[in-house]
Structures are given as C-alpha cells and as structure tokens.
Amino acid sequence: MTVWTITPELPDSPVAAALWRAYYTEVSDRWYLCHEGRRTEPAELEREIAARPGSELVPPTGRLLIARYDGEPAGSAGVRLLDPATAELTRVFVHEGLRGRGGAALLVAAAEDAARALGAGRLVLDTRTDLVEARALYARLGYTETAPHNDDVYAAHWFRKELVN
C-alpha cells in the first residue's frame, strides 16, 4: 500500500530546494508559454529561484511542509504569518506524475494545521488565472474567492478560509 507522509522541513534542505526548483520551473514555464510562447530562460530561472529561498517559511512565524509518496519527495506547501491572526498559504505543489492521488488535499490540510499552530485563525492565498487546477482544489477544500490581500503582479485570484479549531 502506498502512503503519503507529510513532515516539516527547512527550506534550505536538499529535498526542499529540489521541490522548489521543480515548482518554480513548472509555474514559470507555464506563465511564459501562456503569455510569450516560450519557456523560462535558464539564467532567469536561476536568478528567481535564488531570490526566493523561502526564509519566511521557518519557525517561529512560518513552516514548510514536505510530502513524500512511498518515501520519495513528492510535493510541498508553506505557510507564513502575515499578522498574528492571518497566515498565507504558498508553494503548494505536487509532482505532475503523482497528481490525482490525494496529496495536494493532504498538504493543504497539514498547512491549515500548521497555520493554526502558529496562532492563525484564517488562511489566505493568491494564484493565477492559468492555474485552473489550483483554483479548483482551493474551492473544493472550502476556500472562497475574496478581495486581494497583496499586490503580487502575477496574482489574479485571492482566496481565504476561516480556520476552525
């Protein structure tokens, strides 16, 4: 029987770094293919990965969670406090070949638990229009679309969920 496990990990671990690279490559390539008909240039990819090391996803105000499928790194999700009552969900990712097996919902549930442990009563997130699977996942998990909570140039949809203890 194949099993998902989810554990906290530091963003600079080799496993977390490899998952960040996979996540960022996919979402960046998807954006460029949609808007410019090309993939991300290698130098740009390296610059952007290095510029976002995930240092906000460490205790005491954040967490990075790593999902493993049958013991192999398979995905990630991060949370960070925006204020004492609000946490932001970020870096939700599952390797393409493992999607549809329940890992994303488990990651989001673990991220909600982590946000509660940080003291947050609500979780917010942003996503892009082209990430239709993500938007469907969040809606299915009880997130509602709301007004923007940031001015991220790539964000087009903002979601929120009140966390119940």
mmCIF file of C-alpha atoms in Angstrom:
data_model
loop_
_atom_site.group_PDB
_atom_site.id
_atom_site.type_symbol
_atom_site.label_atom_id
_atom_site.label_comp_id
_atom_site.label_asym_id
_atom_site.label_seq_id
_atom_site.Cartn_x
_atom_site.Cartn_y
_atom_site.Cartn_z
ATOM 1 C CA MET A 1 0.000 0.000 0.000
ATOM 2 C CA THR A 2 1.372 3.402 -0.991
ATOM 3 C CA VAL A 3 1.292 6.014 1.723
ATOM 4 C CA TRP A 4 1.606 9.801 1.847
ATOM 5 C CA THR A 5 3.609 11.293 4.707
ATOM 6 C CA ILE A 6 3.981 14.994 5.445
ATOM 7 C CA THR A 7 6.708 16.424 7.651
ATOM 8 C CA PRO A 8 8.169 19.878 8.323
ATOM 9 C CA GLU A 9 11.489 20.643 6.698
ATOM 10 C CA LEU A 10 13.765 23.650 6.413
ATOM 11 C CA PRO A 11 13.629 25.448 3.044
ATOM 12 C CA ASP A 12 17.378 25.102 2.521
ATOM 13 C CA SER A 13 17.382 21.307 2.776
ATOM 14 C CA PRO A 14 18.316 19.489 -0.449
ATOM 15 C CA VAL A 15 14.828 17.941 -0.680
ATOM 16 C CA ALA A 16 13.058 21.285 -0.188
ATOM 17 C CA ALA A 17 15.400 23.013 -2.652
ATOM 18 C CA ALA A 18 14.741 20.363 -5.318
ATOM 19 C CA LEU A 19 10.970 20.648 -4.847
ATOM 20 C CA TRP A 20 11.160 24.474 -5.008
ATOM 21 C CA ARG A 21 13.103 24.188 -8.277
ATOM 22 C CA ALA A 22 10.503 21.799 -9.721
ATOM 23 C CA TYR A 23 7.606 24.003 -8.568
ATOM 24 C CA TYR A 24 9.117 27.248 -9.808
ATOM 25 C CA THR A 25 10.177 25.749 -13.137
ATOM 26 C CA GLU A 26 6.658 24.486 -13.766
ATOM 27 C CA VAL A 27 4.783 27.666 -12.850
ATOM 28 C CA SER A 28 7.300 29.933 -14.586
ATOM 29 C CA ASP A 29 7.343 27.874 -17.782
ATOM 30 C CA ARG A 30 3.563 27.720 -17.742
ATOM 31 C CA TRP A 31 3.316 31.511 -17.458
ATOM 32 C CA TYR A 32 5.833 32.180 -20.223
ATOM 33 C CA LEU A 33 4.301 29.584 -22.537
ATOM 34 C CA CYS A 34 0.863 31.123 -21.989
ATOM 35 C CA HIS A 35 1.941 34.755 -22.375
ATOM 36 C CA GLU A 36 5.065 34.711 -24.548
ATOM 37 C CA GLY A 37 5.104 31.315 -26.237
ATOM 38 C CA ARG A 38 8.429 30.292 -24.698
ATOM 39 C CA ARG A 39 9.887 28.604 -21.653
ATOM 40 C CA THR A 40 11.733 30.405 -18.871
ATOM 41 C CA GLU A 41 15.270 31.321 -19.833
ATOM 42 C CA PRO A 42 17.818 29.376 -17.720
ATOM 43 C CA ALA A 43 19.528 32.476 -16.288
ATOM 44 C CA GLU A 44 16.170 33.970 -15.317
ATOM 45 C CA LEU A 45 15.104 30.727 -13.673
ATOM 46 C CA GLU A 46 18.308 30.566 -11.601
ATOM 47 C CA ARG A 47 18.003 34.219 -10.579
ATOM 48 C CA GLU A 48 14.380 33.857 -9.443
ATOM 49 C CA ILE A 49 14.960 30.599 -7.566
ATOM 50 C CA ALA A 50 17.899 32.157 -5.724
ATOM 51 C CA ALA A 51 15.885 35.319 -4.959
ATOM 52 C CA ARG A 52 13.169 33.332 -3.168
ATOM 53 C CA PRO A 53 14.918 30.935 -0.781
ATOM 54 C CA GLY A 54 11.862 30.528 1.459
ATOM 55 C CA SER A 55 13.445 32.052 4.547
ATOM 56 C CA GLU A 56 9.969 33.246 5.612
ATOM 57 C CA LEU A 57 8.844 29.612 5.908
ATOM 58 C CA VAL A 58 10.770 28.825 9.087
ATOM 59 C CA PRO A 59 9.763 28.882 12.747
ATOM 60 C CA PRO A 60 8.613 30.773 14.653
ATOM 61 C CA THR A 61 6.466 32.536 12.015
ATOM 62 C CA GLY A 62 6.351 30.004 9.194
ATOM 63 C CA ARG A 63 6.568 26.343 8.210
ATOM 64 C CA LEU A 64 7.495 24.419 5.097
ATOM 65 C CA LEU A 65 5.905 21.000 4.743
ATOM 66 C CA ILE A 66 7.236 18.250 2.504
ATOM 67 C CA ALA A 67 5.038 15.434 1.234
ATOM 68 C CA ARG A 68 6.538 12.072 0.435
ATOM 69 C CA TYR A 69 4.797 9.377 -1.546
ATOM 70 C CA ASP A 70 6.087 5.934 -0.682
ATOM 71 C CA GLY A 71 9.024 7.666 0.968
ATOM 72 C CA GLU A 72 10.011 9.721 -2.087
ATOM 73 C CA PRO A 73 9.773 13.546 -2.101
ATOM 74 C CA ALA A 74 6.572 14.382 -3.936
ATOM 75 C CA GLY A 75 5.367 17.870 -3.013
ATOM 76 C CA SER A 76 5.376 20.845 -0.707
ATOM 77 C CA ALA A 77 3.288 23.534 0.943
ATOM 78 C CA GLY A 78 4.311 26.511 3.025
ATOM 79 C CA VAL A 79 2.630 28.859 5.467
ATOM 80 C CA ARG A 80 3.801 32.141 6.910
ATOM 81 C CA LEU A 81 2.171 34.601 9.252
ATOM 82 C CA LEU A 82 1.144 37.897 7.668
ATOM 83 C CA ASP A 83 -0.170 39.167 11.005
ATOM 84 C CA PRO A 84 -0.981 37.427 14.305
ATOM 85 C CA ALA A 85 -4.359 36.167 13.010
ATOM 86 C CA THR A 86 -3.631 35.578 9.305
ATOM 87 C CA ALA A 87 -1.322 33.106 7.612
ATOM 88 C CA GLU A 88 -0.600 32.837 3.896
ATOM 89 C CA LEU A 89 -0.553 29.517 2.063
ATOM 90 C CA THR A 90 2.192 29.292 -0.556
ATOM 91 C CA ARG A 91 4.287 26.859 -2.613
ATOM 92 C CA VAL A 92 1.564 24.223 -2.857
ATOM 93 C CA PHE A 93 2.984 21.721 -5.313
ATOM 94 C CA VAL A 94 2.777 18.030 -6.163
ATOM 95 C CA HIS A 95 4.928 16.452 -8.867
ATOM 96 C CA GLU A 96 2.845 16.058 -12.009
ATOM 97 C CA GLY A 97 3.114 12.260 -12.111
ATOM 98 C CA LEU A 98 1.664 11.998 -8.600
ATOM 99 C CA ARG A 99 -1.291 14.336 -9.006
ATOM 100 C CA GLY A 100 -4.762 12.937 -8.574
ATOM 101 C CA ARG A 101 -3.708 10.707 -5.662
ATOM 102 C CA GLY A 102 -4.858 12.977 -2.823
ATOM 103 C CA GLY A 103 -1.505 14.528 -1.959
ATOM 104 C CA ALA A 104 -2.481 18.160 -2.564
ATOM 105 C CA ALA A 105 -5.504 17.957 -0.259
ATOM 106 C CA LEU A 106 -3.346 16.330 2.432
ATOM 107 C CA LEU A 107 -0.705 19.046 2.050
ATOM 108 C CA VAL A 108 -3.286 21.823 2.342
ATOM 109 C CA ALA A 109 -4.838 20.170 5.419
ATOM 110 C CA ALA A 110 -1.374 19.902 7.006
ATOM 111 C CA ALA A 111 -0.721 23.550 6.133
ATOM 112 C CA GLU A 112 -4.010 24.529 7.778
ATOM 113 C CA ASP A 113 -2.916 22.652 10.915
ATOM 114 C CA ALA A 114 0.463 24.423 10.799
ATOM 115 C CA ALA A 115 -1.268 27.808 10.441
ATOM 116 C CA ARG A 116 -3.444 27.027 13.481
ATOM 117 C CA ALA A 117 -0.309 26.049 15.427
ATOM 118 C CA LEU A 118 1.149 29.463 14.523
ATOM 119 C CA GLY A 119 -1.970 31.063 16.021
ATOM 120 C CA ALA A 120 -3.707 31.991 12.762
ATOM 121 C CA GLY A 121 -7.479 31.959 12.536
ATOM 122 C CA ARG A 122 -7.568 32.375 8.778
ATOM 123 C CA LEU A 123 -5.528 31.322 5.794
ATOM 124 C CA VAL A 124 -5.219 33.388 2.619
ATOM 125 C CA LEU A 125 -3.552 32.683 -0.699
ATOM 126 C CA ASP A 126 -3.202 34.003 -4.201
ATOM 127 C CA THR A 127 -2.947 32.228 -7.519
ATOM 128 C CA ARG A 128 -3.001 32.890 -11.236
ATOM 129 C CA THR A 129 -5.804 32.501 -13.752
ATOM 130 C CA ASP A 130 -3.916 29.850 -15.738
ATOM 131 C CA LEU A 131 -3.521 27.641 -12.663
ATOM 132 C CA VAL A 132 -7.053 26.302 -13.025
ATOM 133 C CA GLU A 133 -6.294 23.080 -11.146
ATOM 134 C CA ALA A 134 -5.145 25.054 -8.112
ATOM 135 C CA ARG A 135 -8.249 27.214 -8.140
ATOM 136 C CA ALA A 136 -10.456 24.115 -8.338
ATOM 137 C CA LEU A 137 -8.552 22.490 -5.461
ATOM 138 C CA TYR A 138 -8.942 25.507 -3.193
ATOM 139 C CA ALA A 139 -12.649 25.832 -3.948
ATOM 140 C CA ARG A 140 -13.149 22.114 -3.274
ATOM 141 C CA LEU A 141 -11.356 22.479 0.070
ATOM 142 C CA GLY A 142 -13.613 25.304 1.267
ATOM 143 C CA TYR A 143 -11.638 28.389 0.241
ATOM 144 C CA THR A 144 -13.673 31.312 -1.068
ATOM 145 C CA GLU A 145 -12.518 33.868 -3.560
ATOM 146 C CA THR A 146 -12.053 37.262 -1.957
ATOM 147 C CA ALA A 147 -10.588 40.715 -2.476
ATOM 148 C CA PRO A 148 -6.803 40.964 -2.964
ATOM 149 C CA HIS A 149 -4.650 40.800 0.158
ATOM 150 C CA ASN A 150 -1.445 41.688 -1.704
ATOM 151 C CA ASP A 151 -0.291 43.398 -4.889
ATOM 152 C CA ASP A 152 1.564 40.462 -6.456
ATOM 153 C CA VAL A 153 1.878 41.275 -10.144
ATOM 154 C CA TYR A 154 1.200 37.654 -11.153
ATOM 155 C CA ALA A 155 -1.790 37.077 -8.861
ATOM 156 C CA ALA A 156 -5.260 37.258 -10.344
ATOM 157 C CA HIS A 157 -7.300 35.329 -7.778
ATOM 158 C CA TRP A 158 -7.228 35.585 -3.990
ATOM 159 C CA PHE A 159 -8.764 33.057 -1.633
ATOM 160 C CA ARG A 160 -9.476 32.856 2.076
ATOM 161 C CA LYS A 161 -10.582 30.263 4.577
ATOM 162 C CA GLU A 162 -11.523 30.728 8.206
ATOM 163 C CA LEU A 163 -9.788 28.041 10.226
ATOM 164 C CA VAL A 164 -11.897 26.228 12.786
ATOM 165 C CA ASN A 165 -10.090 24.746 15.776
#
